[in-house]
CSV table of C-alpha atoms in Angstrom, one decimal:
chain,number,residue,atom,x,y,z
A,16,MET,CA,60.5,-7.5,28.0
A,17,GLY,CA,57.7,-10.1,28.1
A,18,ALA,CA,58.0,-13.8,28.9
A,19,ALA,CA,56.6,-17.0,27.4
A,20,LEU,CA,56.5,-20.4,28.9
A,21,ILE,CA,57.2,-23.7,27.2
A,22,ILE,CA,56.1,-26.6,29.4
A,23,LEU,CA,57.2,-30.1,28.4
A,24,ALA,CA,54.4,-32.6,29.1
A,25,ALA,CA,54.8,-35.2,26.4
A,26,GLY,CA,56.3,-38.1,28.4
A,27,GLN,CA,54.4,-41.3,29.2
A,28,GLY,CA,56.1,-41.8,32.6
A,29,THR,CA,56.6,-45.6,32.2
A,30,ARG,CA,58.0,-45.9,35.7
A,31,MET,CA,54.6,-44.8,37.1
A,32,ASN,CA,53.2,-48.1,35.7
A,33,SER,CA,50.0,-46.3,34.7
A,34,ASP,CA,47.8,-45.8,31.7
A,35,ARG,CA,47.4,-42.1,32.8
A,36,PRO,CA,49.9,-39.6,31.5
A,37,LYS,CA,52.4,-38.8,34.2
A,38,VAL,CA,51.6,-35.1,34.4
A,39,LEU,CA,47.9,-35.9,35.1
A,40,HIS,CA,48.5,-37.8,38.3
A,41,PRO,CA,47.0,-35.8,41.2
A,42,LEU,CA,49.2,-33.7,43.6
A,43,GLY,CA,47.3,-31.6,46.1
A,44,GLY,CA,44.1,-32.7,44.5
A,45,VAL,CA,44.9,-31.4,41.0
A,46,PRO,CA,47.1,-32.6,38.1
A,47,ILE,CA,50.9,-32.3,38.6
A,48,LEU,CA,50.9,-30.1,35.5
A,49,TRP,CA,48.9,-27.4,37.2
A,50,HIS,CA,51.6,-26.8,39.7
A,51,ALA,CA,54.2,-26.2,37.0
A,52,MET,CA,51.7,-23.9,35.2
A,53,ALA,CA,51.0,-21.9,38.4
A,54,ALA,CA,54.6,-21.2,39.1
A,55,GLY,CA,55.0,-19.8,35.5
A,56,GLN,CA,51.8,-17.9,35.5
A,57,ALA,CA,53.0,-15.8,38.5
A,58,LEU,CA,55.3,-14.2,35.9
A,59,GLU,CA,52.2,-13.0,33.9
A,60,PRO,CA,53.6,-14.6,30.7
A,61,GLU,CA,52.3,-13.4,27.4
A,62,GLN,CA,51.9,-16.9,26.2
A,63,ILE,CA,52.0,-20.5,27.5
A,64,VAL,CA,52.8,-23.4,25.2
A,65,ILE,CA,52.3,-26.9,26.4
A,66,VAL,CA,54.1,-29.7,24.5
A,67,THR,CA,51.9,-32.8,24.6
A,68,GLY,CA,52.5,-36.4,23.5
A,69,HIS,CA,51.3,-39.4,25.4
A,70,GLY,CA,47.6,-39.0,26.2
A,71,ALA,CA,47.7,-35.6,24.3
A,72,GLU,CA,43.9,-35.1,24.4
A,73,ALA,CA,43.7,-35.6,28.1
A,74,VAL,CA,46.7,-33.5,28.8
A,75,GLU,CA,45.4,-30.7,26.7
A,76,ALA,CA,42.0,-30.8,28.4
A,77,ALA,CA,43.7,-30.6,31.8
A,78,ALA,CA,45.9,-27.7,30.7
A,79,ARG,CA,42.9,-25.8,29.4
A,80,GLY,CA,41.0,-26.6,32.6
A,81,TYR,CA,43.6,-24.4,34.4
A,82,ASP,CA,44.1,-21.8,31.6
A,83,ALA,CA,41.8,-21.8,28.6
A,84,GLU,CA,44.2,-19.6,26.7
A,85,VAL,CA,47.2,-22.0,26.6
A,86,VAL,CA,48.5,-23.2,23.3
A,87,CYS,CA,49.1,-27.0,23.0
A,88,VAL,CA,51.4,-28.5,20.4
A,89,LEU,CA,51.9,-32.2,19.7
A,90,GLN,CA,55.2,-34.0,19.9
A,91,ALA,CA,54.0,-37.1,17.9
A,92,GLU,CA,57.3,-38.9,18.4
A,93,GLN,CA,59.3,-38.4,21.6
A,94,LEU,CA,62.7,-37.8,20.2
A,95,GLY,CA,64.2,-35.9,23.2
A,96,THR,CA,63.8,-32.7,25.1
A,97,GLY,CA,65.4,-30.6,22.4
A,98,HIS,CA,63.0,-32.1,19.8
A,99,ALA,CA,60.1,-31.2,22.2
A,100,VAL,CA,61.2,-27.6,22.5
A,101,ALA,CA,61.5,-27.4,18.7
A,102,GLN,CA,57.8,-28.4,18.3
A,103,ALA,CA,56.9,-25.4,20.5
A,104,MET,CA,58.9,-22.8,18.6
A,105,PRO,CA,56.4,-22.2,15.7
A,106,ALA,CA,53.7,-21.3,18.3
A,107,LEU,CA,56.0,-18.5,19.5
A,108,ALA,CA,56.5,-17.0,16.0
A,109,GLY,CA,56.5,-13.2,16.3
A,110,PHE,CA,57.2,-13.3,20.0
A,111,SER,CA,60.4,-11.4,20.8
A,112,GLY,CA,60.7,-11.8,24.6
A,113,ARG,CA,62.3,-14.4,26.8
A,114,ALA,CA,61.2,-18.0,26.8
A,115,LEU,CA,61.4,-20.3,29.8
A,116,VAL,CA,61.5,-24.0,29.4
A,117,LEU,CA,59.7,-25.8,32.3
A,118,TYR,CA,58.7,-29.4,32.9
A,119,GLY,CA,55.2,-30.6,33.6
A,120,ASP,CA,56.5,-33.2,36.1
A,121,THR,CA,58.5,-30.7,38.2
A,122,PRO,CA,55.9,-29.0,40.4
A,123,PHE,CA,57.8,-27.0,43.0
A,124,ILE,CA,60.0,-24.5,41.3
A,125,LYS,CA,59.1,-21.1,42.8
A,126,ALA,CA,58.1,-18.0,40.9
A,127,GLU,CA,61.0,-16.1,42.6
A,128,THR,CA,63.5,-18.6,41.0
A,129,LEU,CA,62.0,-18.1,37.6
A,130,GLU,CA,62.1,-14.3,38.1
A,131,ALA,CA,65.8,-14.5,38.9
A,132,MET,CA,66.4,-16.4,35.6
A,133,LEU,CA,64.5,-13.8,33.6
A,134,ALA,CA,66.4,-11.0,35.3
A,135,SER,CA,69.8,-12.4,34.3
A,136,PRO,CA,71.4,-10.5,31.4
A,137,ALA,CA,73.0,-13.7,30.0
A,138,ASP,CA,72.1,-15.0,26.6
A,139,LEU,CA,71.3,-18.4,28.0
A,140,VAL,CA,70.4,-19.1,31.7
A,141,VAL,CA,70.3,-22.6,33.2
A,142,LEU,CA,68.8,-23.5,36.5
A,143,GLY,CA,71.2,-25.6,38.7
A,144,PHE,CA,71.1,-27.1,42.2
A,145,THR,CA,73.4,-28.8,44.6
A,146,ALA,CA,72.1,-32.3,45.4
A,147,ALA,CA,72.6,-34.1,48.6
A,148,ASP,CA,73.0,-37.3,46.5
A,149,PRO,CA,73.9,-36.2,42.9
A,150,GLY,CA,73.5,-39.7,41.6
A,151,ARG,CA,72.8,-39.8,37.9
A,152,TYR,CA,71.9,-36.1,37.4
A,153,GLY,CA,73.6,-34.2,34.6
A,154,ARG,CA,76.4,-32.0,35.8
A,155,LEU,CA,77.0,-28.3,35.1
A,156,VAL,CA,80.6,-27.7,34.1
A,157,ALA,CA,81.2,-24.0,35.0
A,158,GLU,CA,83.6,-21.4,36.3
A,159,GLY,CA,81.7,-19.6,39.0
A,160,ASP,CA,78.3,-18.9,37.5
A,161,ARG,CA,79.6,-19.0,33.9
A,162,LEU,CA,78.4,-22.2,32.3
A,163,GLU,CA,80.7,-24.0,29.9
A,164,ARG,CA,78.6,-27.1,29.1
A,165,ILE,CA,76.2,-29.6,30.5
A,166,VAL,CA,77.3,-33.2,30.6
A,167,GLU,CA,75.0,-36.1,31.1
A,168,TRP,CA,76.0,-38.5,33.8
A,169,LYS,CA,76.5,-41.5,31.4
A,170,ASP,CA,78.8,-39.4,29.3
A,171,ALA,CA,80.7,-37.7,32.2
A,172,SER,CA,84.3,-38.5,33.3
A,173,GLU,CA,85.0,-39.3,36.9
A,174,THR,CA,86.2,-35.7,37.4
A,175,GLU,CA,82.9,-34.4,35.9
A,176,ARG,CA,80.8,-36.8,38.0
A,177,ALA,CA,82.5,-35.3,41.1
A,178,ILE,CA,81.0,-31.9,40.3
A,179,PRO,CA,78.2,-31.2,42.9
A,180,LEU,CA,76.3,-28.7,40.7
A,181,CYS,CA,73.5,-30.5,38.9
A,182,ASN,CA,71.3,-29.7,36.0
A,183,SER,CA,67.5,-29.2,36.6
A,184,GLY,CA,66.7,-28.9,32.9
A,185,VAL,CA,65.0,-25.6,33.3
A,186,MET,CA,66.4,-23.0,30.8
A,187,CYS,CA,65.8,-19.4,29.7
A,188,ALA,CA,66.8,-17.5,26.6
A,189,ASP,CA,65.4,-15.1,24.1
A,190,ALA,CA,62.8,-17.0,22.0
A,191,ASP,CA,64.6,-16.3,18.7
A,192,LEU,CA,67.9,-17.5,20.1
A,193,LEU,CA,66.3,-20.6,21.6
A,194,ALA,CA,64.7,-21.4,18.2
A,195,GLU,CA,68.2,-21.1,16.5
A,196,LEU,CA,69.9,-23.3,19.1
A,197,VAL,CA,67.4,-26.1,19.1
A,198,ALA,CA,67.3,-26.1,15.3
A,199,GLY,CA,71.0,-26.8,15.3
A,200,LEU,CA,70.9,-29.8,17.6
A,201,SER,CA,72.0,-33.2,16.5
A,202,ASN,CA,70.8,-36.6,17.5
A,203,ASP,CA,74.2,-38.2,17.0
A,204,ASN,CA,74.3,-40.1,20.3
A,205,ALA,CA,73.6,-43.5,21.7
A,206,ALA,CA,69.9,-42.7,22.3
A,207,GLY,CA,69.3,-41.1,18.9
A,208,GLU,CA,67.6,-38.2,20.7
A,209,TYR,CA,67.9,-34.4,20.5
A,210,TYR,CA,69.1,-33.2,23.9
A,211,LEU,CA,68.1,-29.7,25.0
A,212,THR,CA,71.2,-29.8,27.3
A,213,ASP,CA,73.4,-29.6,24.2
A,214,ILE,CA,72.4,-26.0,23.6
A,215,ALA,CA,74.7,-24.8,26.4
A,216,ALA,CA,77.9,-25.9,24.6
A,217,ALA,CA,76.4,-24.6,21.3
A,218,ALA,CA,75.8,-21.2,22.9
A,219,ARG,CA,79.4,-21.1,24.2
A,220,ALA,CA,80.8,-22.1,20.8
A,221,ARG,CA,79.1,-19.0,19.4
A,222,GLY,CA,80.7,-16.9,22.0
A,223,LEU,CA,77.4,-16.3,23.8
A,224,ASP,CA,77.2,-15.7,27.5
A,225,ALA,CA,75.7,-18.7,29.4
A,226,ARG,CA,75.1,-18.4,33.1
A,227,ILE,CA,73.8,-20.4,36.0
A,228,VAL,CA,71.1,-19.5,38.5
A,229,THR,CA,70.8,-21.8,41.5
A,230,CYS,CA,67.9,-22.9,43.7
A,231,PRO,CA,67.4,-25.3,46.6
A,232,GLU,CA,67.2,-29.0,45.6
A,233,ALA,CA,63.7,-29.2,46.9
A,234,GLU,CA,62.4,-27.0,44.1
A,235,THR,CA,63.7,-29.3,41.4
A,236,LEU,CA,62.0,-32.4,42.6
A,237,GLY,CA,60.8,-34.3,39.6
A,238,ILE,CA,58.1,-37.0,39.8
A,239,ASN,CA,58.9,-40.3,37.9
A,240,THR,CA,57.6,-43.0,40.2
A,241,ARG,CA,54.7,-43.6,42.6
A,242,ALA,CA,57.2,-43.3,45.5
A,243,GLU,CA,58.3,-39.9,44.3
A,244,LEU,CA,54.7,-38.8,43.9
A,245,ALA,CA,54.1,-39.8,47.5
A,246,GLN,CA,57.2,-37.8,48.5
A,247,ALA,CA,55.9,-34.8,46.5
A,248,GLU,CA,52.5,-35.0,48.2
A,249,ALA,CA,54.1,-35.1,51.6
A,250,ALA,CA,56.3,-32.1,50.7
A,251,PHE,CA,53.3,-30.2,49.3
A,252,GLN,CA,51.2,-30.9,52.4
A,253,ALA,CA,54.0,-29.9,54.8
A,254,ARG,CA,54.4,-26.6,52.9
A,255,MET,CA,50.6,-25.8,52.9
A,256,ARG,CA,50.3,-26.6,56.6
A,257,ALA,CA,53.3,-24.3,57.5
A,258,GLU,CA,51.9,-21.5,55.3
A,259,ALA,CA,48.4,-21.8,56.9
A,260,MET,CA,49.8,-21.6,60.5
A,261,GLU,CA,52.0,-18.8,59.5
A,262,ASN,CA,48.9,-16.9,58.2
A,263,GLY,CA,47.1,-17.3,61.5
A,264,VAL,CA,45.2,-20.7,61.1
A,265,THR,CA,45.1,-22.9,64.2
A,266,MET,CA,45.4,-26.7,63.5
A,267,GLN,CA,45.1,-29.0,66.4
A,268,ALA,CA,46.8,-31.9,64.6
A,269,PRO,CA,48.5,-30.5,61.5
A,270,ASP,CA,49.8,-33.7,60.2
A,271,THR,CA,46.2,-35.1,59.8
A,272,VAL,CA,44.9,-32.1,57.8
A,273,PHE,CA,45.2,-32.4,54.0
A,274,PHE,CA,45.0,-29.4,51.7
A,275,SER,CA,44.4,-28.9,48.0
A,276,PHE,CA,46.3,-26.9,45.4
A,277,ASP,CA,44.0,-23.8,45.8
A,278,THR,CA,42.7,-24.1,49.4
A,279,VAL,CA,42.2,-20.6,51.0
A,280,ILE,CA,41.7,-20.3,54.8
A,281,GLY,CA,41.3,-17.0,56.7
A,282,ARG,CA,43.1,-16.1,59.9
A,283,ASP,CA,41.8,-17.2,63.3
A,284,THR,CA,40.0,-20.2,61.7
A,285,VAL,CA,40.4,-23.4,63.7
A,286,ILE,CA,40.8,-26.7,61.8
A,287,GLY,CA,40.3,-29.9,63.8
A,288,PRO,CA,42.0,-33.3,63.3
A,289,ASN,CA,41.5,-35.4,60.2
A,290,VAL,CA,40.0,-32.8,57.9
A,291,TRP,CA,40.3,-33.1,54.1
A,292,PHE,CA,40.1,-30.1,51.7
A,293,GLY,CA,39.5,-30.9,48.0
A,294,PRO,CA,39.8,-28.3,45.2
A,295,ARG,CA,38.1,-24.9,45.2
A,296,VAL,CA,37.5,-24.5,49.0
A,297,THR,CA,37.5,-21.1,50.6
A,298,ILE,CA,37.1,-20.7,54.4
A,299,GLU,CA,36.8,-17.2,55.7
A,300,SER,CA,38.2,-15.9,59.0
A,301,GLU,CA,37.0,-17.1,62.5
A,302,ALA,CA,35.3,-20.2,61.2
A,303,GLU,CA,35.7,-23.7,62.7
A,304,ILE,CA,36.0,-26.9,60.8
A,305,ARG,CA,35.8,-29.7,63.3
A,306,SER,CA,37.3,-33.2,63.0
A,307,PHE,CA,36.7,-35.7,60.3
A,308,CYS,CA,35.1,-33.3,57.8
A,309,HIS,CA,35.4,-33.6,54.0
A,310,LEU,CA,35.1,-30.4,51.9
A,311,GLU,CA,35.3,-29.6,48.2
A,312,GLY,CA,34.1,-26.9,45.9
A,313,CYS,CA,32.5,-24.9,48.8
A,314,HIS,CA,32.6,-21.6,50.6
A,315,VAL,CA,32.3,-21.2,54.3
A,316,SER,CA,31.8,-17.7,55.7
A,317,ARG,CA,33.1,-16.0,58.9
A,318,GLY,CA,32.0,-17.5,62.1
A,319,ALA,CA,30.5,-20.6,60.7
A,320,THR,CA,31.1,-24.0,62.2
A,321,VAL,CA,31.2,-27.3,60.3
A,322,GLY,CA,31.2,-30.8,61.7
A,323,PRO,CA,32.4,-33.1,63.1
A,324,PHE,CA,31.9,-35.7,60.5
A,325,ALA,CA,30.3,-33.3,57.9
A,326,ARG,CA,30.6,-33.2,54.2
A,327,LEU,CA,30.4,-30.1,52.0
A,328,ARG,CA,30.2,-30.9,48.4
A,329,PRO,CA,30.6,-28.6,45.3
A,330,GLY,CA,28.2,-25.6,45.4
A,331,ALA,CA,27.8,-25.5,49.1
A,332,GLU,CA,27.7,-21.9,50.3
A,333,LEU,CA,27.5,-21.2,54.0
A,334,ALA,CA,26.9,-17.6,55.1
A,335,GLU,CA,28.1,-16.1,58.4
A,336,ASP,CA,27.4,-18.0,61.6
A,337,VAL,CA,25.9,-21.0,59.9
A,338,HIS,CA,26.1,-24.2,61.9
A,339,VAL,CA,26.4,-27.5,60.1
A,340,GLY,CA,26.7,-30.4,62.5
A,341,ASN,CA,27.6,-34.1,62.5
A,342,PHE,CA,26.7,-36.4,59.7
A,343,VAL,CA,25.3,-33.6,57.6
A,344,GLU,CA,25.9,-33.4,53.8
A,345,ILE,CA,25.4,-30.2,51.9
A,346,LYS,CA,25.5,-30.1,48.0
A,347,ASN,CA,24.8,-27.2,45.7
A,348,ALA,CA,22.9,-25.4,48.4
A,349,ILE,CA,23.0,-21.9,49.9
A,350,LEU,CA,22.5,-21.5,53.6
A,351,ASP,CA,21.9,-18.0,54.6
A,352,GLU,CA,23.1,-16.3,57.8
A,353,GLY,CA,22.5,-18.1,61.1
A,354,VAL,CA,21.0,-21.3,59.6
A,355,LYS,CA,21.3,-24.3,61.9
A,356,VAL,CA,21.5,-27.9,60.5
A,357,GLY,CA,22.4,-29.9,63.6
A,358,HIS,CA,22.8,-33.5,62.4
A,359,LEU,CA,21.9,-36.4,60.2
A,360,THR,CA,20.6,-34.3,57.3
A,361,TYR,CA,21.0,-34.1,53.5
A,362,LEU,CA,20.4,-30.7,51.8
A,363,GLY,CA,21.0,-30.8,48.0
A,364,ASP,CA,19.9,-28.2,45.4
A,365,ALA,CA,18.4,-26.0,48.1
A,366,HIS,CA,18.3,-22.4,49.4
A,367,VAL,CA,17.7,-22.0,53.1
A,368,GLY,CA,16.7,-18.6,54.4
A,369,GLU,CA,18.3,-16.9,57.4
A,370,HIS,CA,18.0,-18.2,60.9
A,371,SER,CA,16.0,-21.3,59.8
A,372,ASN,CA,16.4,-24.5,61.8
A,373,ILE,CA,16.6,-27.8,60.0
A,374,GLY,CA,15.7,-30.8,62.2
A,375,ALA,CA,17.6,-34.1,62.4
A,376,GLY,CA,16.9,-36.6,59.6
A,377,THR,CA,15.7,-33.9,57.1
A,378,VAL,CA,16.2,-34.8,53.4
A,379,THR,CA,15.7,-32.7,50.3
A,380,CYS,CA,14.5,-35.3,47.8
A,381,ASN,CA,16.1,-33.5,44.9
A,382,TYR,CA,16.4,-36.2,42.2
A,383,ASP,CA,13.6,-37.9,40.4
A,384,GLY,CA,15.8,-40.3,38.5
A,385,VAL,CA,16.2,-38.0,35.5
A,386,SER,CA,16.5,-34.4,36.7
A,387,LYS,CA,17.5,-32.4,39.8
A,388,HIS,CA,15.0,-30.1,41.5
A,389,ARG,CA,15.4,-27.3,44.0
A,390,THR,CA,14.0,-26.8,47.5
A,391,LYS,CA,13.4,-23.3,48.8
A,392,ILE,CA,13.0,-22.7,52.6
A,393,GLY,CA,12.2,-19.2,53.8
A,394,ALA,CA,13.7,-17.2,56.6
A,395,HIS,CA,13.0,-18.3,60.2
A,396,ALA,CA,11.4,-21.5,59.1
A,397,PHE,CA,11.4,-24.6,61.3
A,398,ILE,CA,11.8,-28.0,59.6
A,399,GLY,CA,10.8,-30.8,62.0
A,400,SER,CA,12.9,-33.9,62.4
A,401,ASP,CA,12.6,-36.6,59.7
A,402,THR,CA,11.0,-34.3,57.2
A,403,MET,CA,11.1,-35.4,53.5
A,404,LEU,CA,11.0,-32.3,51.2
A,405,VAL,CA,10.0,-33.6,47.8
A,406,ALA,CA,11.4,-31.1,45.3
A,407,PRO,CA,10.5,-28.9,43.6
A,408,VAL,CA,8.9,-27.4,46.7
A,409,THR,CA,8.9,-24.1,48.7
A,410,VAL,CA,8.5,-23.7,52.4
A,411,GLY,CA,7.6,-20.1,53.3
A,412,ALA,CA,9.1,-17.8,55.9
A,413,HIS,CA,8.2,-18.5,59.5
A,414,ALA,CA,6.6,-21.8,58.4
A,415,MET,CA,6.9,-25.1,60.1
A,416,THR,CA,6.8,-28.7,59.1
A,417,ALA,CA,5.7,-31.4,61.6
A,418,SER,CA,8.2,-34.1,62.4
A,419,GLY,CA,7.9,-37.2,60.2
A,420,SER,CA,6.2,-35.3,57.4
A,421,VAL,CA,6.5,-35.9,53.6
A,422,ILE,CA,6.1,-32.5,52.1
A,423,THR,CA,5.0,-32.6,48.4
A,424,GLY,CA,3.4,-29.2,48.1
A,425,ASN,CA,4.3,-25.6,48.8
A,426,VAL,CA,3.9,-24.4,52.4
A,427,PRO,CA,2.6,-20.7,52.7
A,428,ASP,CA,4.4,-18.2,55.0
A,429,GLY,CA,3.7,-18.9,58.6
A,430,ALA,CA,1.8,-22.2,58.0
A,431,LEU,CA,2.3,-25.5,59.7
A,432,ALA,CA,2.5,-28.4,57.2
A,433,VAL,CA,1.6,-31.9,58.4
A,434,GLY,CA,2.2,-34.6,55.8
A,435,ARG,CA,1.9,-38.0,57.6
A,436,ALA,CA,-0.6,-40.7,58.1
A,437,ARG,CA,-3.0,-40.5,61.0
A,438,GLN,CA,-1.9,-42.6,64.0
A,439,GLU,CA,-4.2,-45.4,65.3
A,440,ASN,CA,-3.7,-47.3,68.6
A,441,LYS,CA,-5.0,-50.9,68.5
A,442,LEU,CA,-5.5,-51.7,72.2
A,443,GLY,CA,-3.9,-55.0,73.3
A,444,LEU,CA,-2.8,-55.9,69.8
A,445,ALA,CA,0.9,-55.8,70.6
A,446,VAL,CA,0.6,-58.4,73.3
A,447,ARG,CA,-1.5,-60.8,71.2
A,448,LEU,CA,0.8,-60.3,68.2
A,449,PHE,CA,3.9,-61.1,70.3
A,450,GLU,CA,2.3,-64.2,71.7
A,451,LYS,CA,1.4,-65.4,68.2
A,452,LEU,CA,4.9,-64.8,66.9
A,453,LYS,CA,6.4,-66.7,69.9
A,454,THR,CA,4.1,-69.7,69.4
A,455,GLU,CA,5.0,-69.9,65.7
A,456,ALA,CA,8.7,-69.7,66.4
A,457,ALA,CA,8.4,-72.5,69.0
A,458,ARG,CA,6.5,-74.7,66.5
A,459,ARG,CA,9.2,-74.2,63.9
A,460,LYS,CA,11.9,-75.0,66.4
A,461,GLY,CA,10.2,-78.3,67.4
A,462,LYS,CA,9.9,-79.4,63.7
A,463,THR,CA,13.6,-78.9,63.2
A,464,ARG,CA,14.6,-81.3,66.0
C-alpha cells in the first residue's frame, strides 16, 4: 500500500519574532521544512501535500526547491490543525493508501519511526513519546498501546496530567478514513479551532482501532522560538559530526566543524578546525580540508587539499590531487588533476588544465560590470605571480605568463606572455626625491608652530 504525506506549514510562528515564516528559518543551512520533507521522502511517498498559510508564496517556493512535484494548498485562515488537514484532503482525492500527517517545524523524526507507523495494522496510529519534562504537552490516554483519546494539557485533569506519555501530533491513517474523521470535527471549544487530536476519540467512538507508536523525545523536538532553533542546530550538528566520524572522517576539533543538511564526506578525509560546510558540498575520500575554510556548492575530489583559510564557492570543481592554499577563492571554476593554486588568488568562471601552476596574486578578471566571462588555462601552464587575466581569455598548454602581467589577449601553446610596462631606472632620483619631501615636510611643520 502506498503512502502520502501531509506536512503542516501554515503557522506564522509568532514566538520567533520574525517576518519570515517559521518553517523557512535555516537549520543546517536549509529551511526547517526541508528536514521534515526529507524524513518523509525516505518512504518514497506517492504524493506530498504541503499546507501553507503565513508567507504562502515563500513557503511554496522553498518546498518546490526541494521537490518540484509537491502539491501546495492554502489554509487561508488558521483555524487549527484539524482544519489544516481538511484543506489537504481534496489534493489526495483518488488516493487510497495511508496518509501521514507531519509538521514542518518538527525536523528530526526519523524515517524508521514513520515506517513503524505505516506498518501498524491499526486504523489510526498516533506517535507518542515520554518527555523528561512533560510540561504542557497533550497527553495520550491509553491502555498499553491502545489509544483511547488525546487530551490537551489545559483540558486535562490532575490524573491525566500525571500521564508521562505525550502527543507528538504526528498521525497516520488511511486517507479516506482521515478525510472522514477531520470532516466530522467540531470547533466547539474555547479557542474556536478544529483540533486534529479530537479524531482519536472520534475513531474510538466508531469502534475503530487506534494505536500508539513511540519514539525518543529527541525526534519530536518542535521549533517555536529562537532558543529552540539554536538547540535544534546544536542537535543537528552533533548528529552530523557523530555520523561523519562513524563513517571514517577524521575531525581534529569536531565541535568547531559545521555541516549542512546535505554535506557528503568520504572516508579517510581529514577536516581541520573551524571549517564551515554550506549546502551542496561533496568531499571525496582521502581529501584534506584544513582549518578556517568556507565551502558551499562545490565538489572536492580524492586526494585534494584545501586551505587553510580558503573559500570554495558554488560551481567550484576540484579534481584529484588539486591543491588550493591559503587565502584562495574559487568560484564557478574547474581545476583539473594536479593543479596547484598556492595562495592569495581568485579564480572565477575559469577552467584550469591539469598540472598547471597558478602563482600568488593571480586574478581572473571575470566581470565587466554587466556580464561574466570565462578564462581558459591549458594543461601544464605556469601563471606567474600577480597576473591579471582579463576575460574572456585563453592561455594555451605549456604556456607561461610573466609575473606582474596584465593579459588581455590569448596566449598560444608554449608561449611566454609579458604584459607589463618597461622598467626604467632613474639614477639618483630616489635620494633627491626623499630630500625634497623631507624639506617640504619640515617647512610645513615650521608654519604650524
